[in-house]
CSV table of C-alpha atoms in Angstrom, one decimal:
chain,number,residue,atom,x,y,z
Q,962,UNK,CA,105.7,51.0,41.3
Q,963,UNK,CA,104.8,54.6,40.7
Q,964,UNK,CA,100.8,53.5,41.6
Q,965,UNK,CA,101.8,52.1,45.0
Q,966,UNK,CA,104.1,55.1,46.0
Q,967,UNK,CA,100.7,57.1,45.4
Q,968,UNK,CA,98.0,54.6,47.1
Q,969,UNK,CA,100.4,55.2,50.0
Q,970,UNK,CA,100.9,58.5,49.1
Q,971,UNK,CA,96.8,59.3,49.5
Q,972,UNK,CA,96.4,56.6,52.5
Q,973,UNK,CA,99.1,59.1,54.2
Q,974,UNK,CA,97.1,62.3,53.5
Q,975,UNK,CA,93.7,60.3,55.0
Q,976,UNK,CA,95.8,59.1,58.1
Q,977,UNK,CA,97.4,62.8,58.4
Q,978,UNK,CA,93.6,64.6,57.9
Q,979,UNK,CA,92.1,62.3,60.7
Q,980,UNK,CA,95.2,62.8,63.4
Q,981,UNK,CA,94.2,66.3,62.9
Q,982,UNK,CA,90.1,66.4,63.1
Q,983,UNK,CA,90.8,63.8,65.9
Q,984,UNK,CA,92.4,66.0,68.5
Q,985,UNK,CA,91.2,69.1,67.6
Q,986,UNK,CA,87.7,67.5,69.0
Q,987,UNK,CA,89.4,66.2,72.2
Q,988,UNK,CA,91.4,68.7,72.4
Q,989,UNK,CA,87.9,71.0,72.5
Q,990,UNK,CA,86.0,68.9,74.7
Q,991,UNK,CA,89.1,68.4,77.7
Q,992,UNK,CA,88.7,71.6,78.3
Q,993,UNK,CA,87.7,75.2,77.4
Q,994,UNK,CA,89.2,77.5,75.9
Q,995,UNK,CA,87.3,80.8,76.0
Q,996,UNK,CA,88.3,80.1,80.5
Q,997,UNK,CA,91.9,79.4,78.4
Q,998,UNK,CA,92.3,83.1,77.4
Q,999,UNK,CA,90.4,85.1,79.9
Q,1000,UNK,CA,92.2,82.8,83.1
Q,1001,UNK,CA,90.6,81.7,86.2
Q,1002,UNK,CA,88.0,83.9,88.2
Q,1003,UNK,CA,86.4,85.5,84.6
Q,1004,UNK,CA,82.9,86.5,84.5
Q,1005,UNK,CA,80.4,84.8,82.5
Q,1006,UNK,CA,80.1,88.5,80.4
Q,1007,UNK,CA,83.6,88.3,79.6
Q,1008,UNK,CA,84.1,84.3,78.7
Q,1009,UNK,CA,80.5,84.9,76.5
Q,1010,UNK,CA,81.6,87.4,74.7
Q,1011,UNK,CA,85.9,85.8,74.6
Q,1012,UNK,CA,83.4,83.3,72.5
Q,1013,UNK,CA,81.4,84.8,70.7
Q,1014,UNK,CA,85.0,87.0,68.9
Q,1015,UNK,CA,87.0,84.0,68.1
Q,1016,UNK,CA,84.3,81.8,67.1
Q,1017,UNK,CA,83.8,79.4,70.1
Q,1018,UNK,CA,79.9,79.0,70.2
Q,1019,UNK,CA,79.5,77.4,66.6
Q,1020,UNK,CA,79.7,74.2,66.6
Q,1021,UNK,CA,82.8,72.0,66.6
Q,1022,UNK,CA,82.7,70.9,63.4
Q,1023,UNK,CA,82.3,74.9,61.9
Q,1024,UNK,CA,84.8,75.3,64.1
Q,1025,UNK,CA,87.1,72.5,62.9
Q,1026,UNK,CA,86.5,72.8,58.8
Q,1027,UNK,CA,87.5,76.9,59.8
Q,1028,UNK,CA,91.0,75.9,61.6
Q,1029,UNK,CA,91.7,73.4,58.9
Q,1030,UNK,CA,91.2,75.6,55.7
Q,1031,UNK,CA,93.0,78.7,58.0
Q,1032,UNK,CA,96.3,75.7,58.9
Q,1033,UNK,CA,96.3,74.9,54.6
Q,1034,UNK,CA,97.0,78.9,54.3
Q,1035,UNK,CA,99.6,79.0,57.1
Q,1036,UNK,CA,97.7,81.1,59.6
Q,1037,UNK,CA,98.3,78.4,63.1
Q,1038,UNK,CA,97.2,81.3,65.0
Q,1039,UNK,CA,98.5,82.8,68.0
Q,1040,UNK,CA,99.3,81.1,71.4
Q,1041,UNK,CA,97.2,81.9,74.5
Q,1042,UNK,CA,100.1,81.2,76.8
Q,1043,UNK,CA,103.3,82.4,74.7
Q,1044,UNK,CA,101.4,85.4,73.1
Q,1045,UNK,CA,103.6,85.0,70.0
Q,1046,UNK,CA,102.6,83.1,66.4
Q,1047,UNK,CA,102.6,79.3,66.5
Q,1048,UNK,CA,104.0,78.6,63.3
Q,1049,UNK,CA,107.2,81.0,65.1
Q,1050,UNK,CA,107.4,79.3,68.6
Q,1051,UNK,CA,107.5,75.7,67.0
Q,1052,UNK,CA,110.0,76.5,64.0
Q,1053,UNK,CA,112.1,77.9,67.3
Q,1054,UNK,CA,111.7,74.0,69.2
Q,1055,UNK,CA,112.3,71.8,66.3
Q,1056,UNK,CA,115.7,71.8,65.6
Q,1057,UNK,CA,116.2,70.5,69.1
Q,1058,UNK,CA,113.9,67.6,68.9
Q,1059,UNK,CA,115.2,67.0,65.4
Q,1060,UNK,CA,119.0,66.8,67.0
Q,1061,UNK,CA,117.6,64.4,69.4
Q,1062,UNK,CA,115.9,62.2,67.5
Q,1063,UNK,CA,118.9,61.7,65.3
Q,1064,UNK,CA,121.5,61.8,67.6
Q,1065,UNK,CA,119.2,58.8,70.0
Q,1066,UNK,CA,119.0,57.0,66.0
Q,1067,UNK,CA,122.7,57.3,65.5
Q,1068,UNK,CA,123.5,55.8,69.2
Q,1069,UNK,CA,120.4,52.5,69.1
Q,1070,UNK,CA,122.3,51.6,65.6
Q,1071,UNK,CA,126.1,52.4,67.2
Q,1072,UNK,CA,125.0,49.7,70.0
Q,1073,UNK,CA,122.4,47.6,67.8
Q,1074,UNK,CA,124.4,46.5,65.1
Q,1075,UNK,CA,127.7,45.6,67.0
Q,1076,UNK,CA,125.3,43.5,69.4
Q,1077,UNK,CA,123.2,41.6,66.8
Q,1078,UNK,CA,126.3,40.9,64.6
Q,1079,UNK,CA,128.1,39.3,67.6
Q,1080,UNK,CA,124.9,37.1,69.1
Q,1081,UNK,CA,124.6,35.9,65.6
Q,1082,UNK,CA,128.4,34.8,65.1
Q,1083,UNK,CA,127.9,33.2,68.5
Q,1084,UNK,CA,124.4,32.0,68.8
Q,1085,UNK,CA,122.5,30.3,71.3
Q,1086,UNK,CA,126.6,31.0,73.5
Q,1087,UNK,CA,127.0,33.3,76.7
Q,1088,UNK,CA,127.2,36.2,74.2
Q,1089,UNK,CA,124.1,36.2,71.9
Q,1090,UNK,CA,122.4,35.2,75.8
Q,1091,UNK,CA,124.1,38.2,76.9
Q,1092,UNK,CA,123.1,40.6,74.0
Q,1093,UNK,CA,119.2,39.2,73.9
Q,1094,UNK,CA,119.0,40.1,77.5
Q,1095,UNK,CA,120.4,43.3,77.2
Q,1096,UNK,CA,118.4,43.6,74.4
Q,1097,UNK,CA,115.0,42.9,76.9
Q,1098,UNK,CA,116.5,45.4,79.7
Q,1099,UNK,CA,116.3,48.0,77.4
Q,1100,UNK,CA,112.8,47.4,75.8
Q,1101,UNK,CA,110.7,46.6,79.0
Q,1102,UNK,CA,112.8,49.7,80.7
Q,1103,UNK,CA,110.5,52.6,80.7
Q,1104,UNK,CA,112.8,55.2,79.4
Q,1105,UNK,CA,111.1,57.8,82.1
Q,1106,UNK,CA,112.3,55.3,84.6
Q,1107,UNK,CA,115.7,54.8,82.8
Q,1108,UNK,CA,116.3,58.2,82.4
Q,1109,UNK,CA,116.4,58.7,86.1
Q,1110,UNK,CA,118.5,56.5,86.6
Q,1111,UNK,CA,120.7,58.1,84.2
Q,1112,UNK,CA,120.2,61.5,86.8
Q,1113,UNK,CA,121.0,60.0,89.4
Q,1114,UNK,CA,124.6,58.4,88.8
Q,1115,UNK,CA,125.8,61.0,85.9
Q,1116,UNK,CA,124.3,64.6,87.2
Q,1117,UNK,CA,123.6,64.3,91.2
Q,1118,UNK,CA,126.3,61.5,92.5
Q,1119,UNK,CA,129.4,61.9,89.9
Q,1120,UNK,CA,128.7,65.6,89.1
Q,1121,UNK,CA,129.8,65.0,85.3
Q,1122,UNK,CA,127.1,65.7,83.0
Q,1123,UNK,CA,124.4,68.6,83.7
Q,1124,UNK,CA,120.7,67.5,84.4
Q,1125,UNK,CA,118.8,70.2,82.5
Q,1126,UNK,CA,118.7,72.2,79.7
Q,1127,UNK,CA,120.0,72.3,75.9
Q,1128,UNK,CA,123.0,75.1,75.7
Q,1129,UNK,CA,125.6,72.8,75.0
Q,1130,UNK,CA,126.1,69.4,73.4
Q,1131,UNK,CA,126.8,67.9,77.0
Q,1132,UNK,CA,122.8,68.2,77.8
Q,1133,UNK,CA,121.9,66.2,74.9
Q,1134,UNK,CA,124.1,63.3,76.0
Q,1135,UNK,CA,121.4,61.8,78.7
Q,1136,UNK,CA,118.6,62.6,76.8
Q,1137,UNK,CA,120.5,60.6,73.5
Q,1138,UNK,CA,120.9,57.5,76.0
Q,1139,UNK,CA,116.9,57.1,77.4
Q,1140,UNK,CA,115.6,58.1,74.3
Q,1141,UNK,CA,118.3,55.9,71.8
Q,1142,UNK,CA,118.8,52.6,74.5
Q,1143,UNK,CA,114.6,51.9,74.1
Q,1144,UNK,CA,114.7,51.6,70.3
Q,1145,UNK,CA,117.8,49.7,70.2
Q,1146,UNK,CA,116.6,45.9,70.7
Q,1147,UNK,CA,114.6,46.0,67.7
Q,1148,UNK,CA,117.6,46.9,65.6
Q,1149,UNK,CA,119.3,44.4,67.7
Q,1150,UNK,CA,117.1,41.3,67.2
Q,1151,UNK,CA,116.7,42.3,63.4
Q,1152,UNK,CA,119.8,42.4,62.3
Q,1153,UNK,CA,120.4,39.2,64.8
Q,1154,UNK,CA,117.8,37.3,62.8
Q,1155,UNK,CA,118.9,38.5,59.4
Q,1156,UNK,CA,123.0,37.7,60.3
Q,1157,UNK,CA,122.0,34.3,61.0
Q,1158,UNK,CA,120.1,33.8,58.1
Q,1159,UNK,CA,122.2,35.3,55.8
Q,1160,UNK,CA,125.7,33.3,57.5
Q,1161,UNK,CA,124.0,29.7,56.6
Q,1162,UNK,CA,123.7,31.2,52.9
Q,1163,UNK,CA,125.4,29.4,50.1
Q,1164,UNK,CA,127.2,32.3,49.4
Q,1165,UNK,CA,128.6,32.5,52.4
Q,1166,UNK,CA,129.5,29.0,52.3
Q,1167,UNK,CA,131.9,29.6,49.3
Q,1168,UNK,CA,133.7,32.5,50.9
Q,1169,UNK,CA,134.7,31.1,52.9
Q,1170,UNK,CA,135.4,27.7,51.4
Q,1171,UNK,CA,137.9,30.3,49.1
Q,1172,UNK,CA,140.0,30.9,52.3
Q,1173,UNK,CA,138.4,34.4,53.3
Q,1174,UNK,CA,139.2,35.7,56.2
Q,1175,UNK,CA,136.8,35.9,59.2
Q,1176,UNK,CA,136.1,39.0,59.3
Q,1177,UNK,CA,135.9,39.7,55.4
Q,1178,UNK,CA,133.0,37.1,55.3
Q,1179,UNK,CA,130.8,39.1,58.2
Q,1180,UNK,CA,131.8,42.5,57.5
Q,1181,UNK,CA,131.8,42.7,54.0
Q,1182,UNK,CA,129.6,40.0,52.4
Q,1183,UNK,CA,126.8,38.8,55.6
Q,1184,UNK,CA,126.3,42.1,57.0
Q,1185,UNK,CA,125.8,44.3,53.5
Q,1186,UNK,CA,122.3,41.5,53.0
Q,1187,UNK,CA,121.9,41.3,57.4
Q,1188,UNK,CA,121.3,45.5,57.1
Q,1189,UNK,CA,118.9,45.4,54.2
Q,1190,UNK,CA,115.9,45.3,56.3
Q,1191,UNK,CA,117.0,47.7,59.3
Q,1192,UNK,CA,117.1,50.6,56.8
Q,1193,UNK,CA,113.4,50.3,56.7
Q,1194,UNK,CA,112.6,50.3,60.1
Q,1195,UNK,CA,115.0,53.2,60.5
Q,1196,UNK,CA,112.3,55.5,59.0
Q,1197,UNK,CA,109.5,54.3,61.0
Q,1198,UNK,CA,112.0,54.6,64.9
Q,1199,UNK,CA,113.1,57.5,63.5
Q,1200,UNK,CA,109.4,58.5,63.6
Q,1201,UNK,CA,108.7,56.8,67.2
Q,1202,UNK,CA,111.8,59.0,68.4
Q,1203,UNK,CA,110.6,62.4,67.4
Q,1204,UNK,CA,106.9,62.0,68.3
Q,1205,UNK,CA,107.9,60.2,71.5
Q,1206,UNK,CA,110.3,62.6,72.6
Q,1207,UNK,CA,107.9,64.3,75.0
Q,1208,UNK,CA,108.7,62.8,78.1
Q,1209,UNK,CA,112.7,62.8,78.0
Q,1210,UNK,CA,112.8,66.9,77.0
Q,1211,UNK,CA,110.4,67.3,79.8
Q,1212,UNK,CA,112.1,65.6,82.3
Q,1213,UNK,CA,115.7,67.1,81.1
Q,1214,UNK,CA,113.9,70.2,80.2
Q,1215,UNK,CA,115.5,70.1,76.7
Q,1216,UNK,CA,113.8,73.3,74.8
Q,1217,UNK,CA,112.1,71.3,71.9
Q,1218,UNK,CA,108.7,70.2,70.6
Q,1219,UNK,CA,108.1,67.9,73.2
Q,1220,UNK,CA,108.9,69.9,76.7
Q,1221,UNK,CA,107.1,72.8,74.3
Q,1222,UNK,CA,104.5,70.1,74.3
Q,1223,UNK,CA,104.1,69.5,77.8
Q,1224,UNK,CA,103.5,73.4,79.1
Q,1225,UNK,CA,100.7,73.9,75.8
Q,1226,UNK,CA,99.3,70.9,77.9
Q,1227,UNK,CA,100.0,72.5,81.0
Q,1228,UNK,CA,98.8,75.9,80.3
Q,1229,UNK,CA,95.6,74.7,78.0
Q,1230,UNK,CA,97.3,75.9,75.2
Q,1231,UNK,CA,94.9,74.7,72.4
Q,1232,UNK,CA,96.6,76.3,69.6
Q,1233,UNK,CA,99.9,74.7,70.0
Q,1234,UNK,CA,98.7,72.1,70.9
Q,1235,UNK,CA,97.2,71.4,67.6
Q,1236,UNK,CA,99.9,72.4,66.0
Q,1237,UNK,CA,102.3,70.1,67.5
Q,1238,UNK,CA,100.5,67.0,67.6
Q,1239,UNK,CA,99.7,67.8,63.4
Q,1240,UNK,CA,103.2,68.2,62.8
Q,1241,UNK,CA,104.9,65.3,64.5
Q,1242,UNK,CA,101.9,62.9,63.0
Q,1243,UNK,CA,102.7,64.5,59.8
Q,1244,UNK,CA,106.0,63.8,60.2
Q,1245,UNK,CA,105.7,60.1,61.2
Q,1246,UNK,CA,103.4,59.9,58.2
Q,1247,UNK,CA,105.5,60.8,55.5
Q,1248,UNK,CA,108.7,58.5,57.5
Q,1249,UNK,CA,106.0,56.0,57.6
Q,1250,UNK,CA,105.8,56.4,53.9
Q,1251,UNK,CA,109.6,56.7,53.1
Q,1252,UNK,CA,109.8,53.2,54.8
Q,1253,UNK,CA,107.2,51.3,52.7
Q,1254,UNK,CA,108.8,53.1,49.8
Q,1255,UNK,CA,111.8,51.3,51.1
Q,1256,UNK,CA,110.2,48.3,51.3
Q,1257,UNK,CA,108.7,48.3,48.0
Q,1258,UNK,CA,112.3,49.2,46.2
Q,1259,UNK,CA,113.7,46.4,47.7
Q,1260,UNK,CA,110.9,43.6,47.5
Q,1261,UNK,CA,110.6,43.2,43.4
Q,1262,UNK,CA,107.1,41.4,44.2
Q,1263,UNK,CA,105.9,44.6,45.5
Q,1264,UNK,CA,107.6,46.5,42.9
Q,1265,UNK,CA,106.1,44.4,40.3
Q,1266,UNK,CA,102.7,44.9,41.5
């Protein structure tokens, strides 16, 4: 088990290193850092001086190694647009994204577990078909389009919820629904498949033969075993929610990492964008590692290996 964890941890570190390198080179190739610092209309002499001062005239590989060494020492640089320390800027925005990710995950589970259970208990009925239809719509509907529908209905038409901002808990309702509804179908299908398999097991038939009430058979015996694979999927989906919040935060102007990433791209703030991508990739890799460890712990074949 320990060997398996160390192997997966080493692979996770390699993935994070590869993501940081790819992001660094793509960002450098997407625009001129010296021009982003100097601004439009800068003279060639000024650009050459900036390149020499910041070491931008060196080969990209040398620049990446230098950036990686500074990052490992905790020096993430200074924002080109916000003119403040990148680490402080990112840490200020991180709580909003984490809150959005966990609330969206909670909303997804809140609708996926009941729908999955109902679809399994009433398999091949109209309830099952309705639950599957809801899942298909949630998976097929782009979250940005769904977010705009929510804005049109609840903010512009009904005026129940604020359009943008992150000052109160009301500002998180529509982003949570828009982001959580997109990942709910994966949970629902997994719970449905697990429940159908468990409900046909011998111990469930024995429990029913003993005269146990239906709700106890479903929620105490069947559901407890059917949700085991959901634990591993939860970690992966949480990583997806944290990394995929850019569009939703931008639409609702939530002051989180996603909106900061959008601003960094708009203003070519390369140091901030580099750190955001690195942080989100590390979070996703760690959550995926947690998912693999959970699978290894629950699967005796992996545990023996």
